[in-house]
mmCIF file of C-alpha atoms and ligand atoms in Angstrom:
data_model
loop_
_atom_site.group_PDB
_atom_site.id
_atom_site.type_symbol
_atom_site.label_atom_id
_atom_site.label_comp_id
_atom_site.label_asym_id
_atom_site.label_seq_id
_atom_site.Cartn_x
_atom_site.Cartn_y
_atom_site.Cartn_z
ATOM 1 C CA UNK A 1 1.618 -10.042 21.243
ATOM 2 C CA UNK A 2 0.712 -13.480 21.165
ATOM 3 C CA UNK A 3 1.637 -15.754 17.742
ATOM 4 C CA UNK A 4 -1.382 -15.887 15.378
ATOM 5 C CA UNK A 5 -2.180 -18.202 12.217
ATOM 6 C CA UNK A 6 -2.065 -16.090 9.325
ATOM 7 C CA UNK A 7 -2.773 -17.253 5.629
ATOM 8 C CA UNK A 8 -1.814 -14.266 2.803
ATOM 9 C CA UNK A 9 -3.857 -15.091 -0.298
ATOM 10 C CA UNK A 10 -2.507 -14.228 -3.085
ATOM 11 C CA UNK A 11 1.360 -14.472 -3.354
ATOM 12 C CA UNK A 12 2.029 -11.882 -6.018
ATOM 13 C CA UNK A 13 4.845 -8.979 -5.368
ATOM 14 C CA UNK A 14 2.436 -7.500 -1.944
ATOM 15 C CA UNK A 15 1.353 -10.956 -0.993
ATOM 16 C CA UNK A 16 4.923 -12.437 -0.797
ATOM 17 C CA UNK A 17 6.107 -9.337 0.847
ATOM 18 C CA UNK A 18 3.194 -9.806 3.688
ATOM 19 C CA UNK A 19 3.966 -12.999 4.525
ATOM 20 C CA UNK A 20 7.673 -12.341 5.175
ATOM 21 C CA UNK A 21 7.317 -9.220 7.380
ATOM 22 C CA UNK A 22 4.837 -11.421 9.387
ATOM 23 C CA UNK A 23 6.606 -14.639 9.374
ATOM 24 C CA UNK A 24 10.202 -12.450 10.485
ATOM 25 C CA UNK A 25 7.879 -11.062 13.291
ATOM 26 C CA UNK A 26 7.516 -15.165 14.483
ATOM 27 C CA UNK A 27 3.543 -15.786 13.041
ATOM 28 C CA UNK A 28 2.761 -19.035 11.501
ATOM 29 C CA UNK A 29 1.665 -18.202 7.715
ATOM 30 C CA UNK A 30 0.130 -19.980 5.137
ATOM 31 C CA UNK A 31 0.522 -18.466 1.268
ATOM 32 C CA UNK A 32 -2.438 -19.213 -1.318
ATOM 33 C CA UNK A 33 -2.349 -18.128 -5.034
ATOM 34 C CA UNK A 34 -4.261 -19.867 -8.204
ATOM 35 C CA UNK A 35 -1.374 -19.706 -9.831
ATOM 36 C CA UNK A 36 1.078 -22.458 -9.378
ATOM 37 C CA UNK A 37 4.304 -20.470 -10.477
ATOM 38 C CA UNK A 38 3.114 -17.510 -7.918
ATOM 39 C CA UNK A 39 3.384 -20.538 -5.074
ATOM 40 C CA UNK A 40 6.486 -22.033 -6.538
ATOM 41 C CA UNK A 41 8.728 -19.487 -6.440
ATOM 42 C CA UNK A 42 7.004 -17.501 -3.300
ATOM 43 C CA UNK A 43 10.317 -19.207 -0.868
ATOM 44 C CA UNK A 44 12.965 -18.268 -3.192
ATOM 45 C CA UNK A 45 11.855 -14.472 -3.317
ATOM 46 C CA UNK A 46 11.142 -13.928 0.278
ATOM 47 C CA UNK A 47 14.622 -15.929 0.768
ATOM 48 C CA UNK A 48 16.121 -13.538 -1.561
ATOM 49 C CA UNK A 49 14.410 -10.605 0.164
ATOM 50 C CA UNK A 50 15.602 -11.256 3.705
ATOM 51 C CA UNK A 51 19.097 -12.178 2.160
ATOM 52 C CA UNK A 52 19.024 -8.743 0.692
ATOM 53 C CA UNK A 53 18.488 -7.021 3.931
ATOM 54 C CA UNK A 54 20.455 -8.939 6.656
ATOM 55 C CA UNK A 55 17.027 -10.503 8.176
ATOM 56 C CA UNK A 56 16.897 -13.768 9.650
ATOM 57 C CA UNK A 57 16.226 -16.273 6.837
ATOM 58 C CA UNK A 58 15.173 -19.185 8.981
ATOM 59 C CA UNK A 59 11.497 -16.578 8.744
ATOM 60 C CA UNK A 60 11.157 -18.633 5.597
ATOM 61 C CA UNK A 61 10.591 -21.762 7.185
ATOM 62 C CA UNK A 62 6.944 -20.487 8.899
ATOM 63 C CA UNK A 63 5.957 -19.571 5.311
ATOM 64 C CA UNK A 64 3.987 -22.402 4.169
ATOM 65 C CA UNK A 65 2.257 -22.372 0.615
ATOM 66 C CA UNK A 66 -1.097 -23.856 0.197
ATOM 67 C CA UNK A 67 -2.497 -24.795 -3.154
ATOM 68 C CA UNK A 68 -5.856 -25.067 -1.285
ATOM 69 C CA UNK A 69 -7.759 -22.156 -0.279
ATOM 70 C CA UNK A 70 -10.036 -23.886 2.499
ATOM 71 C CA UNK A 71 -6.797 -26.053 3.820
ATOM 72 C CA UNK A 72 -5.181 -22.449 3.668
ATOM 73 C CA UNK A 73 -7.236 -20.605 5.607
ATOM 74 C CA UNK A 74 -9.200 -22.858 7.610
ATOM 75 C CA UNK A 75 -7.134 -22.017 10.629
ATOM 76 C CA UNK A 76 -6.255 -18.771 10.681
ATOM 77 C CA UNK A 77 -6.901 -15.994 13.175
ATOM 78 C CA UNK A 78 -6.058 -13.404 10.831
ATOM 79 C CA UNK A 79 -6.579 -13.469 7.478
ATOM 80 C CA UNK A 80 -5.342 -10.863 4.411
ATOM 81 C CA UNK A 81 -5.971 -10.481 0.681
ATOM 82 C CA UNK A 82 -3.431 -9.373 -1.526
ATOM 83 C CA UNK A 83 -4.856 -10.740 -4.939
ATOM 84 C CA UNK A 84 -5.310 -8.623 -8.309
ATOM 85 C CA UNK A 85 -7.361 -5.162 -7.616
ATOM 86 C CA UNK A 86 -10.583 -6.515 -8.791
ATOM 87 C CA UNK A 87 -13.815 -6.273 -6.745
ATOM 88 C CA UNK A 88 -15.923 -8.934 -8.698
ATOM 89 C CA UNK A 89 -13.052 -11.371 -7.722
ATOM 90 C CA UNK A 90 -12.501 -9.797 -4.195
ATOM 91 C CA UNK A 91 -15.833 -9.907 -3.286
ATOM 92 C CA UNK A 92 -15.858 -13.693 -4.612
ATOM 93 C CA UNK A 93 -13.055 -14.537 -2.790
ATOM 94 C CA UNK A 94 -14.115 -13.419 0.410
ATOM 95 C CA UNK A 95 -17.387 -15.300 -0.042
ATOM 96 C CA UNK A 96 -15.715 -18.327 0.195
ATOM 97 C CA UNK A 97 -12.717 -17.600 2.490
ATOM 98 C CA UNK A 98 -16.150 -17.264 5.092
ATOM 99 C CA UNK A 99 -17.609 -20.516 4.304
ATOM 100 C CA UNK A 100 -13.954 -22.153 5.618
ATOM 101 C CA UNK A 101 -13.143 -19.581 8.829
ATOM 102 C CA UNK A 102 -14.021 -19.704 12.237
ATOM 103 C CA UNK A 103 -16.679 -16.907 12.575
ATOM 104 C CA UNK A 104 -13.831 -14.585 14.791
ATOM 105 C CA UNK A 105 -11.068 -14.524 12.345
ATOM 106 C CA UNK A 106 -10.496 -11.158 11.224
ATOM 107 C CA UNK A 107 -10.693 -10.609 7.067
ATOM 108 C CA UNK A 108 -8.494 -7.651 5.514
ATOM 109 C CA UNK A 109 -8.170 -7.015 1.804
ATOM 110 C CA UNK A 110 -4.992 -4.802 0.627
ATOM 111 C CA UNK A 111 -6.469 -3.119 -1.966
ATOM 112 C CA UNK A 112 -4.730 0.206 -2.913
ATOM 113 C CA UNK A 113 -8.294 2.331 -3.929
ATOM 114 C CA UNK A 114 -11.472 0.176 -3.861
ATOM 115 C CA UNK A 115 -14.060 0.880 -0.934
ATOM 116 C CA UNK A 116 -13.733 -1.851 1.551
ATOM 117 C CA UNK A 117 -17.299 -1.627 2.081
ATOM 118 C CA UNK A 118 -17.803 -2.872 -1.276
ATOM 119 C CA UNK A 119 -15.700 -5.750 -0.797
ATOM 120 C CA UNK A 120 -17.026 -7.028 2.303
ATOM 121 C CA UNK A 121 -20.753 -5.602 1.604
ATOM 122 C CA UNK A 122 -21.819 -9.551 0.825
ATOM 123 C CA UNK A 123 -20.718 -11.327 3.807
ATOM 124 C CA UNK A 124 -22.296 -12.656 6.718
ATOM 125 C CA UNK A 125 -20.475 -11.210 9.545
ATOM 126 C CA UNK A 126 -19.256 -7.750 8.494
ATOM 127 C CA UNK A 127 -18.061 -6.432 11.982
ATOM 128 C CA UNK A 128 -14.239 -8.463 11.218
ATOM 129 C CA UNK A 129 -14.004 -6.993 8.101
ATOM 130 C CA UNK A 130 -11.679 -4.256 7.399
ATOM 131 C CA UNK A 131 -8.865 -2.754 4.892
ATOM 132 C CA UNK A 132 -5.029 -3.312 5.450
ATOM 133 C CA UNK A 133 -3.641 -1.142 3.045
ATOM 134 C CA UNK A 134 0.196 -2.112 2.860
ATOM 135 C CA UNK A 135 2.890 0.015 0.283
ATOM 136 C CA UNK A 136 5.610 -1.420 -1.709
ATOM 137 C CA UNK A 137 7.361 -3.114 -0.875
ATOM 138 C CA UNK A 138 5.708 -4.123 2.141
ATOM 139 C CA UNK A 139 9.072 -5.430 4.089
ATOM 140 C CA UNK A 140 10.431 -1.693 3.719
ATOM 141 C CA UNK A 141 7.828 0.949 3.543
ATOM 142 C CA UNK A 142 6.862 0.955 7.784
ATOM 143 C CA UNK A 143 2.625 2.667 6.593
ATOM 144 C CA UNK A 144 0.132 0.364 6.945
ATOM 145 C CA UNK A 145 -3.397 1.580 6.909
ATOM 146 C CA UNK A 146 -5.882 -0.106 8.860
ATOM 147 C CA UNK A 147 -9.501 1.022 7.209
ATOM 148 C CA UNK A 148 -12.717 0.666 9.436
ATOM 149 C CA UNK A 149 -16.080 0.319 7.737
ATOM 150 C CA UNK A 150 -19.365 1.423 9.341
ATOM 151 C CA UNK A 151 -19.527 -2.492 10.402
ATOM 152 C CA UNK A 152 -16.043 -2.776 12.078
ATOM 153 C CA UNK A 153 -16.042 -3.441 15.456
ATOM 154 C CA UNK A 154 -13.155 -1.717 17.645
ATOM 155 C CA UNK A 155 -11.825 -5.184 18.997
ATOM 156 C CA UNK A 156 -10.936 -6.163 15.173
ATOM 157 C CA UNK A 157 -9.508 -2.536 14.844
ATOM 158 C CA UNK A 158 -7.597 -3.189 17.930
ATOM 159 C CA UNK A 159 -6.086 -6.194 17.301
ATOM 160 C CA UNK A 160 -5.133 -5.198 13.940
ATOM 161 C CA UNK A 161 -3.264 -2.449 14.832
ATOM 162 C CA UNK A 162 -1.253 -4.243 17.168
ATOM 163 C CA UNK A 163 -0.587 -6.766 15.140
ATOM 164 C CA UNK A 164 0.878 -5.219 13.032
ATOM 165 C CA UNK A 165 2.958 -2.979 15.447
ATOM 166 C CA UNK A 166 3.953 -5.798 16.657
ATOM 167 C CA UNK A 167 5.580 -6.900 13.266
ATOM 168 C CA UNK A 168 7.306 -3.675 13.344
ATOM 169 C CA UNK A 169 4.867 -1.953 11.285
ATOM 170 C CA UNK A 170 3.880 1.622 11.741
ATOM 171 C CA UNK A 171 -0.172 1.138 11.496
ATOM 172 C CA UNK A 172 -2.459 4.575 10.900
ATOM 173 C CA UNK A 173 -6.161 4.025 11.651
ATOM 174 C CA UNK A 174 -8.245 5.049 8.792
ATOM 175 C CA UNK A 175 -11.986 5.439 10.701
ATOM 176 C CA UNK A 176 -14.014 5.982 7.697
ATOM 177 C CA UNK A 177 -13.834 4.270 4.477
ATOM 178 C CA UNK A 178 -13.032 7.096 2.003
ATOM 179 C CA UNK A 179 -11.509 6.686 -1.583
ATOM 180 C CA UNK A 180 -7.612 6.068 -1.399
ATOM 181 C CA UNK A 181 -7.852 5.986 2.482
ATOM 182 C CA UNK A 182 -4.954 8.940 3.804
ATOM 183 C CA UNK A 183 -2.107 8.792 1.967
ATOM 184 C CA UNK A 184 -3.151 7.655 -1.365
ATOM 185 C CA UNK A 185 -5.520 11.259 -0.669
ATOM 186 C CA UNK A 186 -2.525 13.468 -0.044
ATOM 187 C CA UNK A 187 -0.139 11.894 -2.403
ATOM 188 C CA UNK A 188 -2.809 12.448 -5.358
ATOM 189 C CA UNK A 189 -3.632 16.141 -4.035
ATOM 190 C CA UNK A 190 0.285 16.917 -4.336
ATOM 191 C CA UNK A 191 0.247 15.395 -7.605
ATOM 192 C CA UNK A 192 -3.072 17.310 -9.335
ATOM 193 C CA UNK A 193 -0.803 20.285 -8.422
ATOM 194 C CA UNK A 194 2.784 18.662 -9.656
ATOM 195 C CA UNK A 195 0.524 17.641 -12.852
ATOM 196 C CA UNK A 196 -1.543 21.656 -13.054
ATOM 197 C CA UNK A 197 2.601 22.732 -13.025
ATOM 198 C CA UNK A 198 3.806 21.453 -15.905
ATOM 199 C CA UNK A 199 0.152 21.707 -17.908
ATOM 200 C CA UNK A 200 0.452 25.482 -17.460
ATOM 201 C CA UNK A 201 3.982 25.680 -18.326
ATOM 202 C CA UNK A 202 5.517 27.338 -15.371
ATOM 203 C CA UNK A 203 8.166 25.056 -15.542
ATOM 204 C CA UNK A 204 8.434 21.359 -16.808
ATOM 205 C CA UNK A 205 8.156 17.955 -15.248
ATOM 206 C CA UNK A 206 11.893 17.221 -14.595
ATOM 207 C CA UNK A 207 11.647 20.795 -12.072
ATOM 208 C CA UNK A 208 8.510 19.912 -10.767
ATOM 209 C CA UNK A 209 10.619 16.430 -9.150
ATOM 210 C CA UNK A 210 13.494 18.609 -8.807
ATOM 211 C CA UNK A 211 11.286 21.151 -6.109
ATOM 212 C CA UNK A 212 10.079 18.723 -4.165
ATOM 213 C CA UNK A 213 12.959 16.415 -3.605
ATOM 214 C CA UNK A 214 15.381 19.087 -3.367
ATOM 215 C CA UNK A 215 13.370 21.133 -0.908
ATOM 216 C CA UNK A 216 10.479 19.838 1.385
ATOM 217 C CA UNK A 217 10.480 16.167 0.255
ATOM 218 C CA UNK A 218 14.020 16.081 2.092
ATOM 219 C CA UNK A 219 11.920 17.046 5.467
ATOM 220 C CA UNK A 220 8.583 14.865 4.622
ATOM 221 C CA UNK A 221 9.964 11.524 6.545
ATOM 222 C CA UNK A 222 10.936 13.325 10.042
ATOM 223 C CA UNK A 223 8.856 16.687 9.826
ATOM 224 C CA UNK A 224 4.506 15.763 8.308
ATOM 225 C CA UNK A 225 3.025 19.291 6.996
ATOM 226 C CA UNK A 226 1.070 19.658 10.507
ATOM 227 C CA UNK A 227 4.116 19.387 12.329
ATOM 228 C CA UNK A 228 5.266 21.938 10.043
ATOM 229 C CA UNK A 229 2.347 24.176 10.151
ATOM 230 C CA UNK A 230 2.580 23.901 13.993
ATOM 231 C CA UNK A 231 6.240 24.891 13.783
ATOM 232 C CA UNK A 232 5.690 27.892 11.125
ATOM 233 C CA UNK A 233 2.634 28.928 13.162
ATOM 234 C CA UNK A 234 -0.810 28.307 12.289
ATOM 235 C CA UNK A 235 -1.082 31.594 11.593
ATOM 236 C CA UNK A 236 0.823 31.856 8.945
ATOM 237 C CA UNK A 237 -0.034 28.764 7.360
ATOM 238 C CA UNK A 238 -3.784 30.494 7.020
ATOM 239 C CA UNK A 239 -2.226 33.735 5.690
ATOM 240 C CA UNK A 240 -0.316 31.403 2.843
ATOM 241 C CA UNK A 241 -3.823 29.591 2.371
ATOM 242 C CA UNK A 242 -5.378 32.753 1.726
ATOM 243 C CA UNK A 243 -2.856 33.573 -1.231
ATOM 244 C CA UNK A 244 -2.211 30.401 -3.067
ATOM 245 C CA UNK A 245 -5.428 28.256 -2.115
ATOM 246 C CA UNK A 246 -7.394 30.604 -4.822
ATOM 247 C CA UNK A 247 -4.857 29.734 -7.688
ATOM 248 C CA UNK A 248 -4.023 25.882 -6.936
ATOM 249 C CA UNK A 249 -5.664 23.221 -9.066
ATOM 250 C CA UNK A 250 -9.197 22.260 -7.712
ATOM 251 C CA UNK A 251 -10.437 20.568 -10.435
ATOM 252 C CA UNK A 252 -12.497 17.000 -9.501
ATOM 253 C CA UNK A 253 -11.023 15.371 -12.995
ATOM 254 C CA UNK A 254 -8.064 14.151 -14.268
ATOM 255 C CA UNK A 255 -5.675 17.233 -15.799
ATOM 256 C CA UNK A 256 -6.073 17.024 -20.116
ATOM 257 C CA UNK A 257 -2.400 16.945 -19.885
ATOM 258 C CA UNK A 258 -2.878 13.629 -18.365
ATOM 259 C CA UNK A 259 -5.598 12.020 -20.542
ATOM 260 C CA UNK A 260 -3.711 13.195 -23.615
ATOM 261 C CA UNK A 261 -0.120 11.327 -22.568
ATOM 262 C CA UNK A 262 -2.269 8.260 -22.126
ATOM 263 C CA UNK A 263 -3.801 8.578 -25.317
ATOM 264 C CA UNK A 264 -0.629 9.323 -27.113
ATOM 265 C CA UNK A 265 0.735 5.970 -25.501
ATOM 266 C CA UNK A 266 2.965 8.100 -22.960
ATOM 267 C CA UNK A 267 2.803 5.745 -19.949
ATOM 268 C CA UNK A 268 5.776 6.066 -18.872
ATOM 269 C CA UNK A 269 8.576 3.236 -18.083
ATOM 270 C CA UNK A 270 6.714 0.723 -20.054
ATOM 271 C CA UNK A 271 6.568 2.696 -23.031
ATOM 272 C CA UNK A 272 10.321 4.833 -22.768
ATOM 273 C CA UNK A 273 8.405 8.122 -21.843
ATOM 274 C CA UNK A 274 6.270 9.698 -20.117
ATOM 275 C CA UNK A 275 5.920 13.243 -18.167
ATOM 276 C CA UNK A 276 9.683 12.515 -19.550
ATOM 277 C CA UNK A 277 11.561 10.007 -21.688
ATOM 278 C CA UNK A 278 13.046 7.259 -20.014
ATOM 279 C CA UNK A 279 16.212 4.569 -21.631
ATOM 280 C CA UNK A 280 16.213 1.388 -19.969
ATOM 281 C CA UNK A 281 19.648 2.644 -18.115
ATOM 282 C CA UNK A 282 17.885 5.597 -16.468
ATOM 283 C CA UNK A 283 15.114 3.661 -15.318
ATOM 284 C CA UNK A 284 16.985 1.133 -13.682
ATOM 285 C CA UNK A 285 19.119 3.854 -11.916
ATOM 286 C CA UNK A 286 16.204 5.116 -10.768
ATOM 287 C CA UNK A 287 14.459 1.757 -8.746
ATOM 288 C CA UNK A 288 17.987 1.312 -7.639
ATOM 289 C CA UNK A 289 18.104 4.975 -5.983
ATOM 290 C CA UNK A 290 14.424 4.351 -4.686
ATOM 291 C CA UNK A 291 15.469 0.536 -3.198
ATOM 292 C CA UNK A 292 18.555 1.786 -1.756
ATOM 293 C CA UNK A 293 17.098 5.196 -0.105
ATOM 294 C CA UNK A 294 14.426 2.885 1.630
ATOM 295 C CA UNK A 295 16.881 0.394 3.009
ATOM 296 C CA UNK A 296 18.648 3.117 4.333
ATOM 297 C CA UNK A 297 15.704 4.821 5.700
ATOM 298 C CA UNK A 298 15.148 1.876 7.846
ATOM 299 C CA UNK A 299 17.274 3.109 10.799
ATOM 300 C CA UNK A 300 14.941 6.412 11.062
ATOM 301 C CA UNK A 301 12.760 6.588 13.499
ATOM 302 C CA UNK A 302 10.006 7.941 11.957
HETATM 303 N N1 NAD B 401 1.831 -3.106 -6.127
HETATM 304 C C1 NAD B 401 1.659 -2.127 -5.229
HETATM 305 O O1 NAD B 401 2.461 -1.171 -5.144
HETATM 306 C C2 NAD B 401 0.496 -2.184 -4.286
HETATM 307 C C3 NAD B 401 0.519 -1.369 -3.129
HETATM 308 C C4 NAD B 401 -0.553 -1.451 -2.220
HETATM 309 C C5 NAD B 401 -1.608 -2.301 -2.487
HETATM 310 N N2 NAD B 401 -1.623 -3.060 -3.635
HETATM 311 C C6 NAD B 401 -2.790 -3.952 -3.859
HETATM 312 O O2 NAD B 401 -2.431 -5.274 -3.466
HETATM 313 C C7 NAD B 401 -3.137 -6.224 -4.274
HETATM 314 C C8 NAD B 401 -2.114 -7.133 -4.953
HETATM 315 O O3 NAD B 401 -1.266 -6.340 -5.766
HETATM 316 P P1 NAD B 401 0.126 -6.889 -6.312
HETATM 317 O O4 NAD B 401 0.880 -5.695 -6.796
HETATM 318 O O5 NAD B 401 0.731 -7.818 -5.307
HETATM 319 O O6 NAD B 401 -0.371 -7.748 -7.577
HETATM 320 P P2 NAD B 401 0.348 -8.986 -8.276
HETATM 321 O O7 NAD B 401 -0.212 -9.044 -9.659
HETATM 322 O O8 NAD B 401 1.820 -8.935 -8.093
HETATM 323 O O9 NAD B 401 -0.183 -10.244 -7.433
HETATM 324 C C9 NAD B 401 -1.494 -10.685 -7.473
HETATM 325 C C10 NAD B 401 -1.503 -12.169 -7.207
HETATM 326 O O10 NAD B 401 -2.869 -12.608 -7.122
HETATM 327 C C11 NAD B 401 -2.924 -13.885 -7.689
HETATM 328 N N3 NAD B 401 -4.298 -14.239 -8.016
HETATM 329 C C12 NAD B 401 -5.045 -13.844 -9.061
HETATM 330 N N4 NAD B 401 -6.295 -14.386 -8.981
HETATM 331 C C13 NAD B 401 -6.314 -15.114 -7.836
HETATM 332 C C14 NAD B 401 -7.294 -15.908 -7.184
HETATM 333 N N5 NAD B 401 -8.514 -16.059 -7.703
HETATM 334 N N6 NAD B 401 -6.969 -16.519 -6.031
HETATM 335 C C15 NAD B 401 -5.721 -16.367 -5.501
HETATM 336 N N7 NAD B 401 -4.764 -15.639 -6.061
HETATM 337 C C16 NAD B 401 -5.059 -15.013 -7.218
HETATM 338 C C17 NAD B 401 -1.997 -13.804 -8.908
HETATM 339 O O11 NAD B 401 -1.611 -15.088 -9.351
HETATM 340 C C18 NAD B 401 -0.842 -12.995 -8.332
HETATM 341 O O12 NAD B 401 0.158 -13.830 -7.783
HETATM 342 C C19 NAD B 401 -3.990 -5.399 -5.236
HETATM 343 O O13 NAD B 401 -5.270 -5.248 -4.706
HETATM 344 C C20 NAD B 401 -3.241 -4.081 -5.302
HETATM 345 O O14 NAD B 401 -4.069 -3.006 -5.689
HETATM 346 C C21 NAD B 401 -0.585 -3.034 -4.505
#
């Protein structure tokens, strides 16, 4: 694929992340963020990052940071958002990002759950708008979905997806805009149930982890649950359906359970417990099993 001019804006933990994977894949890219600390210290993390992992740290050297949004974008082909998840200032944003680029330069917000069509609803040429929805951190999770809006056209789609194959991405056309795109969809679905589990006391949180990373979590990364349906036979993956679908957790709200650790101040890390309690040991142990499981999982072809 031929190099492109990208510009990130917004140079917060995605943003940063962004810019490296496409400046290690040889892209030109400019980094924009309103705050000056965010741009100061976006070449010592992504020099940090690529340390980290063995990648070539000369990448950091085609990262430049702009304190200008019009100089930043003005000459990009490709163009992504990665600023906080806020439509009133996504929307905004985009607005003006369109007054500075040339009417073919493709626009893609990040956002983890709002409709892209609500984003890009306001702007004057619609059909190169779309969602890139990266996962953290962006440099070692391979997903990125690429969301198409009713105004998309397939070239923007296209060129998209390759670019970001082409960065060594593994891209995943989403071809409607639906709330939380695939896989925030299936990961949310898995956790209703994990959630329903614990509510109803069949066994408590620290099993419900226990289950799934002990049993078919170790298969999720080479074997997805068609695969595994396919494998099984379809036939008896209807025959399970028709015994457990009645008794899983349908409901189309958040579990009590749920509302009622939030309103005891239960969130979790940032308050020493949630589902569980958590010392600051454990939950340091825990990011570094997550960090170090992903760098490994690099080498799998997935
Ligand atoms: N953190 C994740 O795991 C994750 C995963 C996928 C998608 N996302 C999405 O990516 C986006 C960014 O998330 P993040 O975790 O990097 O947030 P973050 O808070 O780390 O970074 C946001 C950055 O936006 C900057 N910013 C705020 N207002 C701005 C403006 N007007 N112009 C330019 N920059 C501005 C901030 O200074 C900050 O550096 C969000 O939409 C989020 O939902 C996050």
């Amino acid at each position: 694929m031929a190099k492109a001019l990208i510009a990130v804006v917004g140079a917060g933990l995605m943003g940063h992340g962004i810019a490296q994977v496409f400046a290690l894949a040889g892209h030109e890219v400019t980094i924009y963020d309103s705050v000056k600390a965010s741009l100061d210290t976006v070449h010592k993390r992504i020099l940090a990052n690529l340390k980290d992992l063995g990648d070539d740290e000369r990448a950091v050297e085609r990262v430049t940071p702009v304190a200008d949004l019009g100089e930043a974008v003005r000459a990009a082909d490709y163009v992504v958002e990665a600023v906080l998840e806020d439509l009133p200032l996504k929307q905004k944003l985009f607005a003006e990002i369109e007054q500075f680029v040339r009417p073919d330069t493709i626009l893609a917000s990040n956002t983890s759950v709002i409709p892209i069509t609500r984003i890009m609803e306001g702007l004057k040429r619609r059909e190169r708008a779309l969602g890139t929805h990266w996962w953290n951190p962006p440099y070692l999770v391979p997903l990125v979905e690429v969301i198409e809006t009713q105004w998309t056209t397939p070239q923007a789609i296209d060129f998209t997806m390759k670019l970001h194959a082409a960065a060594g991405k593994q891209p995943a056309h989403v071809k409607k805009d639906v709330p939380g795109f695939i896989g925030n969809r299936l990961q949310h679905a898995l956790w209703r149930e994990a959630v329903s589990l614990v509510e109803h006391d069949i066994c408590d949180a620290e099993t419900v982890d226990k289950v799934i990373k002990a049993a078919f979590g170790r298969r999720l990364a080479v074997l997805g649950p068609l695969e595994n349906a396919d494998m099984v036979g379809t036939d008896l993956t209807l025959a399970i359906h028709k015994t457990v679908l009645p008794d899983i957790d349908s409901r189309p709200a958040p579990s009590p359970y749920l509302e009622k650790l939030v309103a005891d101040g239960k969130l979790g890390f940032k308050s020493g417990e949630g589902f569980r309690k958590w010392t600051a040991e454990q939950q340091a142990e825990l990011r570094s099993k997550v960090l170090k499981h992903l760098k490994n999982a690099r080498t799998l072809d997935v």
